[in-house]
Amino acid sequence: MNIDTQLLHEKTTGPRQSRLRTEAVNLYYGTFQALRNISLEIPERAITAIIGPSGCGKSSLLRLFNRMNDLITGARVVGLVELDGINIYDDSVDVVELRKRVGMVFQKPNPFPMSVFENVAFGPRRHGRHKLGELEDIVTRSLQQAALWDEAKDKLGQSALALSGGQQQRLCIARVLAVEPEVILMDEPCSALDPVATLRIEELMRDLARDYTIVIVTHNMQQAARVSDMAAFLMMETDKAGTLVEYGPTSEIFTNPRDKRTEDYITGRFG
Amino acid sequence: MLNKGGTLVTNNDRAAAGPAPGGLGRRWRPREKLIEGWIVLAGLLTIVVLLGIIALLMKEGLPIFLHTPPWEFFFGAKWYPVSEPPTFGIMPFFVATFWVTLVATAISVPVGVACAAYLAEVAPARVRETVKPVIEILAGIPSVVMGFIGLMLLSPLVQSLFHLNTGLSGLTAGIMLSLMSLPIIISVSEDALRALPDDFRQAAYALGATRWETIWHISIPGSLSGITAAVMLGVGRAIGETMTVLMVAGGALAVPIAPTDPMMPMTAAIASGIGNAVRGGFQYQALFAIGLSLFVITLAVNLVADRVLERQKRKFAR
Ligand SMILES: Nc1ncnc2c1ncn2[C@@H]1O[C@H](COP(=O)(O)OP(=O)(O)OP(=O)(O)O)[C@@H](O)[C@H]1O
Ligand SMILES: [Mg+2]
């Protein structure tokens, strides 16, 4: 195996509380079952990677945690998805409040066609922050946290679309941080970026993992090995429904997988 | 392209030099040339026709200013084309067009954009697919039919609601016109909204924006150029519409003070006057000058909208 495990030692260790939890979750798109019987516990202040072949339901699983599947007509969730012990699919849960606490970064950088400042201020404005001074503080802090401040501080009034792809993605991260979430979901956040920009985002994720619970979907095994503390390997069954093959600390998944299919996948024998 | 000597090699030079070796020589593609020719021809034809119309309007209309100076023509409140001597002041028509268009726009823009947003962002696919064709059919109702409806149904309503002497008023005409511009505003805005990539909406929802906030802060600003085009088409229709306003606006020649007054918009003035005007006479010239003014107004409205959009674009999208 030629996967770089050198970086693994940097990661924080020790027992952690789990924030997100699923129990026997099934997800359907109409009659098609996309996820079957997924149970996992995602620890807080750590990075959990979801890996697996294309179409196995990684994005679907990620979207469970902020109920983005609600936007898809015909999507149906059966089973338990908990944030801090509360079933987020309960009728009493407010999706807006949930999404404030569980932010999301998408595969393709998707800043709004507005200024850099307005992009970061968008979330806080929606949640009742309107004083300009307050917003300026939030924008500054969020951009600093997202390691974009130095590059963007002179461009706050300019269109976000004029930034480079990597800068745009960090802006999207800043935009999420401005809402002060507890959990950040990232769906292949680096797949549209070059290696240098990718590395910057990975460093950023490690920084953020000190304060935030991060769940990342990635196709890049090196990336999963480099940044994640926990890794979940998903695969399709014969009916195309995604199931959890193996879940555990990244070091174990990558150095000593228990399942043959996991080993085959991470060593690049299929997928 | 530069050759070895550093001088510019144009395509003509290269063609004259004969085909390049290795099968890379320029090919003669008759179909491409034909299509290209058609496109150029069609474009030229449009420009020629447009210029022709402008030239005609100017030739027939401008001579009126030898009789009535522009100041009196545009700001005069008295339109007595058959008095001796005749006076041609188009202020009443001008203000009437203003009122009628204002009423029509004030109703059709917010209602139309809201309907479009509902269809594009909220309605289930099944509702959208039924409602949209119906709306598009409404666009095809002949204006004389709309005038009739205004006459029979709306004007009594307006009359009793506002305690007027007559229900035939600018307001009545404006409401009917708003109904006529609505289909086009809804249809074109809906297309614009649906052309907006879903990424922006997803991002907004993921940040905890509600559906309303997403529509208002993301979808509508994001498709503003399309929506503006829709509004321009709708307003253009309202300004230019003739038959309906002729039937329901009331046709009074005084300068209308309130939208509830009976009035005669510019289009109605031309249509009702042209039958009696002697070709080449003063009234004839004056009516053409009204037509020319109408043309300039629509042009100006379009140019202003263009400028606003351009500024908007420069501010945001690169
Ligand atoms: N909106 C949808 N409606 C119906 N089926 C969907 C929808 N989104 C995804 N699916 C199906 O669900 C399955 C899982 O899709 P998902 O996007 O979660 O996979 P993925 O693991 O993220 O794939 P990739 O690595 O290519 O991004 C696929 O079979 C896909 O076709
Ligand atoms: Mg995916």
XYZ file of C-alpha atoms and ligand atoms in Angstrom:
621
model
C 0.000 0.000 0.000
C 1.461 3.319 -1.026
C -0.752 5.555 0.983
C 0.935 8.251 2.959
C 0.247 7.525 6.595
C 2.963 9.830 7.868
C 0.530 12.614 8.526
C -1.745 10.500 10.648
C 0.191 11.074 13.847
C -0.713 14.770 13.917
C -4.317 14.027 14.532
C -5.959 14.570 17.822
C -6.719 11.422 19.728
C -8.558 10.456 22.852
C -12.178 9.614 23.640
C -14.765 11.899 22.110
C -18.438 12.510 22.456
C -20.453 11.641 19.431
C -22.570 14.401 17.970
C -24.158 12.856 14.916
C -25.592 9.416 14.993
C -27.620 7.328 12.598
C -29.368 4.148 13.472
C -30.714 1.729 10.885
C -31.314 4.483 8.355
C -32.860 3.728 4.999
C -33.170 6.376 2.315
C -35.481 6.095 -0.671
C -35.767 8.219 -3.801
C -39.297 7.276 -4.827
C -39.199 3.496 -5.015
C -35.412 3.336 -5.389
C -33.545 2.566 -2.177
C -30.315 4.563 -2.069
C -29.177 3.696 1.466
C -29.831 0.574 3.504
C -29.531 0.078 7.219
C -26.809 2.608 7.928
C -25.770 2.908 11.560
C -22.830 5.029 12.567
C -21.700 7.472 15.218
C -19.724 10.504 14.193
C -17.438 11.913 16.901
C -17.247 15.616 17.609
C -14.244 17.824 16.898
C -12.879 15.341 14.410
C -12.961 14.688 10.704
C -14.954 11.748 9.478
C -14.450 10.722 5.859
C -17.067 8.916 3.812
C -15.481 6.952 0.997
C -16.743 4.511 -1.586
C -17.281 3.993 -5.298
C -19.313 6.391 -7.393
C -23.062 6.174 -6.914
C -22.896 4.239 -3.643
C -24.776 6.965 -1.777
C -22.051 9.057 -0.141
C -23.671 12.368 -1.005
C -27.059 10.999 -0.040
C -25.719 10.004 3.360
C -24.112 13.404 3.861
C -27.318 15.215 2.920
C -29.172 13.266 5.602
C -27.427 15.287 8.277
C -28.771 18.704 7.233
C -31.945 17.385 5.648
C -30.979 18.595 2.174
C -32.768 15.519 0.851
C -35.974 17.305 1.876
C -35.577 19.419 -1.273
C -35.797 16.354 -3.501
C -39.349 15.365 -4.295
C -39.934 11.728 -3.493
C -37.035 11.400 -1.046
C -38.012 9.526 2.127
C -36.036 8.696 5.250
C -36.792 5.747 7.491
C -34.789 5.290 10.680
C -33.080 7.532 13.181
C -30.724 10.450 12.519
C -29.678 12.270 15.681
C -27.849 15.475 16.437
C -26.928 15.609 20.111
C -29.535 13.006 20.890
C -32.376 14.715 19.065
C -34.030 13.043 16.097
C -33.624 15.666 13.382
C -36.412 14.128 11.320
C -38.901 14.691 14.111
C -41.826 16.926 13.165
C -40.922 19.390 15.904
C -37.481 20.079 14.425
C -37.111 23.325 12.500
C -35.020 22.776 9.358
C -33.760 26.363 9.350
C -32.406 25.971 12.880
C -30.923 22.598 11.976
C -29.106 24.029 8.965
C -27.744 26.844 11.086
C -26.073 24.235 13.260
C -25.107 21.886 10.427
C -23.482 23.773 7.549
C -22.577 22.410 4.143
C -19.859 22.974 1.543
C -20.540 21.706 -1.954
C -18.471 19.949 -4.580
C -18.459 22.821 -7.029
C -17.566 26.147 -5.417
C -20.861 28.029 -5.519
C -20.435 31.555 -4.194
C -23.434 33.765 -4.823
C -23.076 36.269 -7.664
C -22.563 39.050 -5.129
C -19.615 40.727 -3.472
C -17.266 38.763 -1.226
C -18.637 40.632 1.784
C -22.264 39.914 0.908
C -21.506 36.244 0.420
C -20.168 35.878 3.949
C -22.841 38.168 5.409
C -25.658 36.258 3.734
C -26.144 33.669 6.477
C -25.879 36.070 9.438
C -28.305 38.464 7.731
C -30.833 35.662 7.308
C -30.518 34.894 10.991
C -31.236 38.412 12.153
C -27.824 40.111 12.247
C -28.265 43.430 10.476
C -25.941 45.941 12.169
C -23.147 46.763 9.772
C -20.445 46.851 12.459
C -21.471 43.458 13.709
C -21.530 42.039 10.180
C -18.078 43.461 9.489
C -16.743 41.673 12.537
C -18.348 38.408 11.470
C -17.046 38.701 7.899
C -13.521 39.471 9.094
C -13.492 36.643 11.609
C -14.972 34.118 9.156
C -12.544 35.003 6.386
C -9.645 34.745 8.827
C -10.864 31.356 10.005
C -11.143 30.210 6.405
C -7.566 31.382 5.704
C -8.827 33.786 3.043
C -8.531 37.108 4.844
C -5.099 38.091 3.521
C -6.090 37.411 -0.059
C -9.586 38.864 0.130
C -9.358 41.802 2.527
C -8.876 44.261 -0.338
C -11.571 42.637 -2.459
C -14.491 42.606 -0.041
C -16.574 44.785 -2.337
C -15.696 42.895 -5.495
C -17.633 40.093 -7.084
C -16.957 36.732 -5.487
C -16.932 35.217 -8.958
C -13.672 37.044 -9.691
C -11.845 34.881 -7.131
C -9.936 31.756 -8.148
C -11.582 28.372 -7.723
C -9.662 27.594 -4.537
C -10.407 31.028 -3.112
C -14.068 30.581 -4.011
C -14.183 27.306 -2.122
C -12.565 28.893 0.934
C -15.114 31.683 0.613
C -17.856 29.058 0.682
C -16.294 27.665 3.844
C -16.141 31.176 5.328
C -19.777 31.648 4.416
C -20.658 28.526 6.388
C -18.461 29.523 9.335
C -20.200 32.909 9.512
C -23.363 31.136 10.642
C -21.376 29.595 13.528
C -22.348 25.996 12.917
C -21.268 23.056 15.049
C -21.032 20.556 12.243
C -19.667 21.153 8.731
C -20.536 18.761 5.934
C -18.286 18.790 2.868
C -19.140 16.957 -0.334
C -15.930 16.435 -2.326
C -14.847 19.999 -1.526
C -11.564 19.715 -3.429
C -12.555 17.788 -6.510
C -12.723 20.942 -8.632
C -9.406 22.289 -7.325
C -5.734 21.944 -8.200
C -3.310 20.208 -5.798
C -2.054 23.409 -4.191
C -5.542 24.716 -3.513
C -6.495 21.255 -2.284
C -3.654 21.244 0.208
C -4.721 24.629 1.548
C -8.253 23.385 2.106
C -6.956 20.265 3.814
C -4.821 22.356 6.187
C -7.849 24.473 6.842
C -9.951 21.418 7.631
C -7.377 20.219 10.156
C -7.457 23.646 11.814
C -11.224 23.687 11.895
C -11.428 20.179 13.303
C -10.200 21.585 16.621
C -13.538 23.360 17.055
C -15.922 21.749 14.616
C -17.273 18.347 13.770
C -16.487 17.738 10.115
C -17.874 15.108 7.778
C -16.272 14.940 4.360
C -17.074 12.899 1.277
C -14.037 12.252 -0.884
C -12.972 10.147 -3.818
C -9.372 10.797 -3.038
C -7.957 8.025 -0.848
C -4.796 9.973 -0.053
C -6.942 12.838 1.085
C -9.039 10.608 3.309
C -5.876 9.126 4.777
C -4.257 12.537 5.235
C -7.066 14.442 6.889
C -9.584 12.149 8.483
C -9.745 10.689 11.961
C -12.550 8.289 11.161
C -13.463 6.680 7.867
C -16.653 5.048 6.659
C -16.540 2.817 3.613
C -19.787 2.555 1.677
C -20.619 0.196 -1.148
C -23.541 -0.679 -3.358
C -25.308 -3.945 -3.021
C -26.639 -5.775 -6.071
C -29.834 -3.676 -6.016
C -27.665 -0.502 -5.960
C -28.596 0.361 -2.378
C -25.620 1.729 -0.438
C -24.561 -0.068 2.717
C -21.876 0.572 5.280
C -19.124 -1.999 4.809
C -16.695 -0.793 7.404
C -16.375 2.094 9.804
C -13.574 2.901 12.202
C -10.488 5.000 12.886
C -8.824 6.008 9.631
C -5.497 4.488 10.677
C -7.125 1.094 11.034
C -9.209 1.312 7.888
C -6.160 2.202 5.844
C -3.525 0.001 7.438
C -5.506 -2.952 8.641
C -8.952 -3.185 7.034
C -11.155 -5.918 8.383
C -13.167 -6.362 5.209
C -11.648 -7.652 1.989
C -13.763 -5.230 -0.073
C -12.418 -2.262 1.862
C -8.874 -3.358 1.206
C -9.582 -3.880 -2.491
C -11.106 -0.442 -2.744
C -8.476 1.555 -0.907
C -5.656 -0.169 -2.710
C -7.344 0.751 -5.959
C -8.296 -2.715 -7.115
C -11.784 -1.490 -8.021
C -14.008 1.583 -7.832
C -0.480 35.153 -37.300
C 3.150 36.123 -37.772
C 5.400 34.620 -40.404
C 9.159 34.291 -40.071
C 9.827 37.864 -41.094
C 7.491 39.099 -38.381
C 4.945 40.608 -40.757
C 1.271 39.920 -40.389
C -0.046 37.146 -42.589
C -3.697 37.644 -43.344
C -6.057 34.923 -44.432
C -6.128 36.363 -47.926
C -2.368 36.099 -48.297
C -2.534 32.515 -47.205
C -5.337 31.631 -49.581
C -3.366 33.232 -52.398
C -0.330 31.187 -51.414
C -2.279 28.050 -52.252
C -3.278 25.139 -50.010
C -0.999 24.349 -47.102
C 0.781 21.020 -47.320
C -0.265 17.953 -45.385
C -4.027 18.259 -45.976
C -4.311 21.302 -43.723
C -5.304 23.610 -46.591
C -8.349 25.784 -46.130
C -11.490 24.049 -47.350
C -14.294 25.637 -49.248
C -17.450 24.949 -47.213
C -20.449 26.054 -49.280
C -23.062 25.222 -46.637
C -21.320 27.356 -44.020
C -21.056 30.244 -46.493
C -24.717 29.951 -47.409
C -25.901 29.996 -43.814
C -23.536 32.831 -42.978
C -24.939 34.767 -45.933
C -28.499 34.199 -44.770
C -27.780 35.419 -41.278
C -26.074 38.576 -42.564
C -28.934 39.184 -44.985
C -31.623 38.740 -42.335
C -29.770 41.093 -40.006
C -29.367 43.726 -42.705
C -33.027 43.430 -43.676
C -34.143 44.071 -40.102
C -31.945 47.139 -39.846
C -33.123 48.468 -43.221
C -36.801 48.016 -42.307
C -36.283 49.665 -38.930
C -34.459 52.618 -40.463
C -37.184 52.839 -43.098
C -39.866 53.109 -40.447
C -37.957 55.804 -38.597
C -37.373 57.699 -41.834
C -41.063 57.501 -42.725
C -42.178 58.687 -39.299
C -39.734 61.596 -39.502
C -40.636 62.543 -43.058
C -44.361 62.600 -42.354
C -44.229 63.833 -38.766
C -41.464 66.413 -38.439
C -43.058 69.023 -40.771
C -45.677 69.685 -38.072
C -43.017 71.597 -36.164
C -43.088 74.211 -38.918
C -46.697 74.835 -37.939
C -46.542 74.231 -34.179
C -43.181 74.742 -32.452
C -41.989 71.667 -30.464
C -42.528 73.433 -27.136
C -46.191 74.031 -27.882
C -46.605 70.613 -29.435
C -45.261 68.649 -26.481
C -46.454 70.858 -23.646
C -49.646 72.289 -25.100
C -52.814 71.057 -23.422
C -55.157 71.822 -26.314
C -55.740 69.368 -29.120
C -58.159 71.045 -31.571
C -57.171 69.619 -34.944
C -60.200 70.919 -36.844
C -60.568 74.400 -35.298
C -59.562 77.413 -37.293
C -56.697 77.849 -36.666
C -56.025 74.291 -35.412
C -53.920 73.717 -32.279
C -51.887 70.585 -31.680
C -50.896 70.086 -28.032
C -50.278 66.453 -27.116
C -49.915 66.838 -23.346
C -53.297 65.147 -22.687
C -52.269 62.045 -24.644
C -48.836 62.001 -23.137
C -50.130 62.153 -19.568
C -52.816 59.570 -20.415
C -50.174 57.141 -21.675
C -48.199 57.794 -18.515
C -51.147 57.018 -16.216
C -52.299 53.949 -18.084
C -48.778 52.519 -18.281
C -48.133 53.317 -14.630
C -51.284 51.479 -13.516
C -50.552 48.534 -15.806
C -46.930 48.266 -14.635
C -47.751 48.710 -10.967
C -50.096 45.745 -11.175
C -48.461 43.445 -13.692
C -44.846 43.571 -12.498
C -45.294 42.508 -8.859
C -48.105 40.089 -9.656
C -46.296 38.690 -12.698
C -42.962 38.179 -10.959
C -44.682 36.641 -7.941
C -46.591 34.225 -10.190
C -43.406 33.342 -12.025
C -41.597 32.730 -8.740
C -44.444 30.538 -7.557
C -44.404 28.498 -10.755
C -40.622 28.206 -10.945
C -39.744 27.700 -7.297
C -42.753 26.467 -5.373
C -45.344 24.755 -7.547
C -45.049 21.020 -8.082
C -44.072 20.069 -11.634
C -47.602 18.920 -12.412
C -49.138 22.293 -11.530
C -46.483 24.150 -13.509
C -46.990 22.017 -16.569
C -50.724 22.689 -16.550
C -50.715 26.340 -15.620
C -47.987 27.593 -17.920
C -49.593 26.641 -21.242
C -52.884 28.120 -20.047
C -51.148 31.403 -19.220
C -49.475 31.396 -22.604
C -52.844 30.944 -24.302
C -54.124 33.991 -22.414
C -51.432 36.012 -24.187
C -53.184 35.264 -27.454
C -56.583 36.754 -26.565
C -57.278 39.490 -29.152
C -57.103 42.976 -27.682
C -60.596 43.805 -28.947
C -61.929 40.962 -26.806
C -60.055 42.333 -23.818
C -61.566 45.733 -24.575
C -64.988 44.173 -24.622
C -64.435 42.472 -21.286
C -63.233 45.772 -19.849
C -66.309 47.515 -21.177
C -68.829 44.985 -19.895
C -67.316 43.704 -16.655
C -64.569 45.928 -15.313
C -65.799 49.431 -16.043
C -69.079 49.117 -14.034
C -67.006 47.738 -11.171
C -64.485 50.595 -11.301
C -67.315 53.097 -11.591
C -69.133 51.931 -8.454
C -65.945 51.289 -6.490
C -64.540 54.773 -7.011
C -67.921 56.593 -7.336
C -67.103 57.892 -10.813
C -69.343 59.467 -13.449
C -68.067 56.930 -15.910
C -66.255 53.636 -15.483
C -64.316 54.300 -18.665
C -61.075 55.624 -17.265
C -57.307 55.327 -17.329
C -57.551 53.019 -14.350
C -59.875 50.647 -16.183
C -57.596 50.646 -19.201
C -54.517 50.154 -17.013
C -56.066 47.150 -15.280
C -57.025 45.564 -18.600
C -53.524 46.228 -19.954
C -51.982 44.656 -16.873
C -53.983 41.515 -17.607
C -52.628 41.588 -21.135
C -48.973 42.005 -20.113
C -49.183 39.466 -17.307
C -48.864 36.329 -19.462
C -45.700 37.530 -21.134
C -44.155 38.731 -17.866
C -44.985 35.458 -16.125
C -43.830 33.258 -18.957
C -40.515 34.993 -19.653
C -39.682 35.523 -15.955
C -40.415 31.910 -15.204
C -38.022 30.818 -17.927
C -35.385 33.153 -16.509
C -35.828 31.842 -12.971
C -35.603 28.259 -14.070
C -32.473 28.943 -16.088
C -30.665 29.962 -12.887
C -28.333 27.156 -11.768
C -29.626 25.258 -8.767
C -26.259 25.630 -6.973
C -27.185 29.043 -5.619
C -30.494 27.872 -4.188
C -28.851 24.820 -2.637
C -26.225 27.026 -1.011
C -28.873 29.381 0.347
C -31.006 26.580 1.769
C -27.935 24.961 3.296
C -27.185 28.246 5.086
C -30.607 28.085 6.681
C -32.415 30.520 4.383
C -36.148 29.949 4.119
C -37.804 29.419 0.776
C -39.053 32.990 0.720
C -35.591 34.353 1.552
C -34.038 32.197 -1.131
C -36.474 33.458 -3.761
C -36.128 37.082 -2.732
C -32.384 37.276 -2.122
C -31.036 34.680 -4.541
C -33.372 33.559 -7.314
C -34.833 36.920 -8.317
C -31.565 38.923 -8.191
C -29.828 36.041 -9.957
C -32.221 36.109 -12.889
C -32.679 39.867 -12.926
C -31.627 40.326 -16.541
C -34.245 37.856 -17.752
C -36.884 39.330 -15.482
C -36.050 42.829 -16.709
C -36.444 41.646 -20.286
C -39.818 40.189 -19.309
C -40.901 43.441 -17.712
C -39.741 45.423 -20.743
C -41.752 43.205 -23.048
C -44.772 43.563 -20.798
C -44.458 47.340 -20.429
C -43.804 47.624 -24.159
C -47.042 45.851 -24.816
C -48.872 48.179 -22.414
C -47.457 51.333 -24.003
C -48.175 50.182 -27.525
C -51.580 48.617 -26.997
C -54.265 50.514 -28.905
C -57.625 48.781 -29.291
C -58.249 48.115 -25.596
C -57.401 51.656 -24.502
C -59.492 53.036 -27.343
C -62.450 51.098 -25.994
C -62.145 51.561 -22.223
C -59.951 54.579 -21.405
C -62.789 57.040 -21.922
C -61.338 59.137 -24.759
C -61.450 62.542 -23.011
C -59.226 65.257 -24.463
C -58.463 67.128 -21.227
C -55.148 66.552 -19.432
C -56.022 63.777 -16.943
C -55.237 64.764 -13.362
C -55.940 61.396 -11.734
C -55.788 57.852 -13.136
C -59.531 57.585 -12.560
C -60.204 60.316 -15.146
C -61.366 59.369 -18.630
C -58.443 59.878 -20.981
C -56.976 59.227 -24.414
C -53.494 57.643 -24.544
C -51.211 58.396 -27.493
C -51.986 55.191 -29.372
C -55.723 55.802 -29.108
C -55.258 59.390 -30.305
C -53.479 58.195 -33.437
C -55.992 55.440 -34.135
C -59.057 57.602 -33.639
C -57.656 60.565 -35.580
C -56.008 58.976 -38.584
C -59.321 58.152 -40.286
C -60.319 61.807 -40.523
C -56.898 63.266 -41.257
C -56.223 64.518 -44.741
C -53.077 62.978 -46.098
C -50.227 65.475 -45.750
C -52.409 67.884 -43.755
C -51.451 69.352 -40.390
C -53.459 66.816 -38.398
C -51.890 63.999 -40.390
C -48.424 65.365 -39.663
C -49.253 65.816 -35.990
C -50.450 62.216 -35.669
C -47.224 60.976 -37.249
C -45.284 63.144 -34.819
C -47.164 61.440 -31.965
C -46.146 58.098 -33.456
C -42.547 59.275 -33.594
C -42.701 60.376 -29.944
C -44.121 56.997 -28.963
C -41.260 55.322 -30.766
C -38.702 57.514 -28.980
C -40.336 56.782 -25.605
C -40.182 53.003 -26.035
C -36.602 53.314 -27.281
C -35.663 55.419 -24.260
C -37.308 52.991 -21.850
C -35.357 50.148 -23.410
C -32.066 52.031 -23.305
C -32.534 52.958 -19.663
C -33.352 49.360 -18.769
C -30.229 48.254 -20.634
C -28.067 50.704 -18.747
C -29.483 49.675 -15.389
C -28.874 46.024 -16.196
C -25.361 46.711 -17.413
C -24.536 48.502 -14.174
C -26.050 45.656 -12.171
C -23.948 43.132 -14.055
C -20.739 45.084 -13.659
C -21.403 45.334 -9.947
C -21.675 41.589 -9.520
C -20.928 38.977 -12.121
C -17.498 39.494 -13.488
N -32.310 13.298 -6.660
C -32.233 11.984 -6.883
N -33.288 11.305 -7.354
C -33.211 9.992 -7.601
N -32.117 9.248 -7.411
C -31.013 9.868 -6.949
C -31.017 11.268 -6.644
N -29.784 11.604 -6.202
C -29.066 10.470 -6.223
N -29.789 9.421 -6.655
C -29.339 8.032 -6.781
O -28.921 7.601 -5.524
C -27.731 6.843 -5.628
C -26.674 7.464 -4.754
O -26.362 8.757 -5.265
P -25.306 9.704 -4.557
O -25.265 10.975 -5.319
O -25.594 9.769 -3.122
O -23.957 8.875 -4.808
P -22.463 9.277 -4.521
O -21.855 8.169 -3.769
O -22.387 10.629 -3.933
O -21.865 9.285 -5.997
P -20.667 10.166 -6.562
O -19.424 9.623 -5.955
O -20.712 9.914 -8.040
O -20.934 11.589 -6.197
C -27.370 6.817 -7.099
O -27.794 5.592 -7.632
C -28.141 7.954 -7.686
O -28.516 7.650 -9.007
Mg -21.664 12.543 -4.631
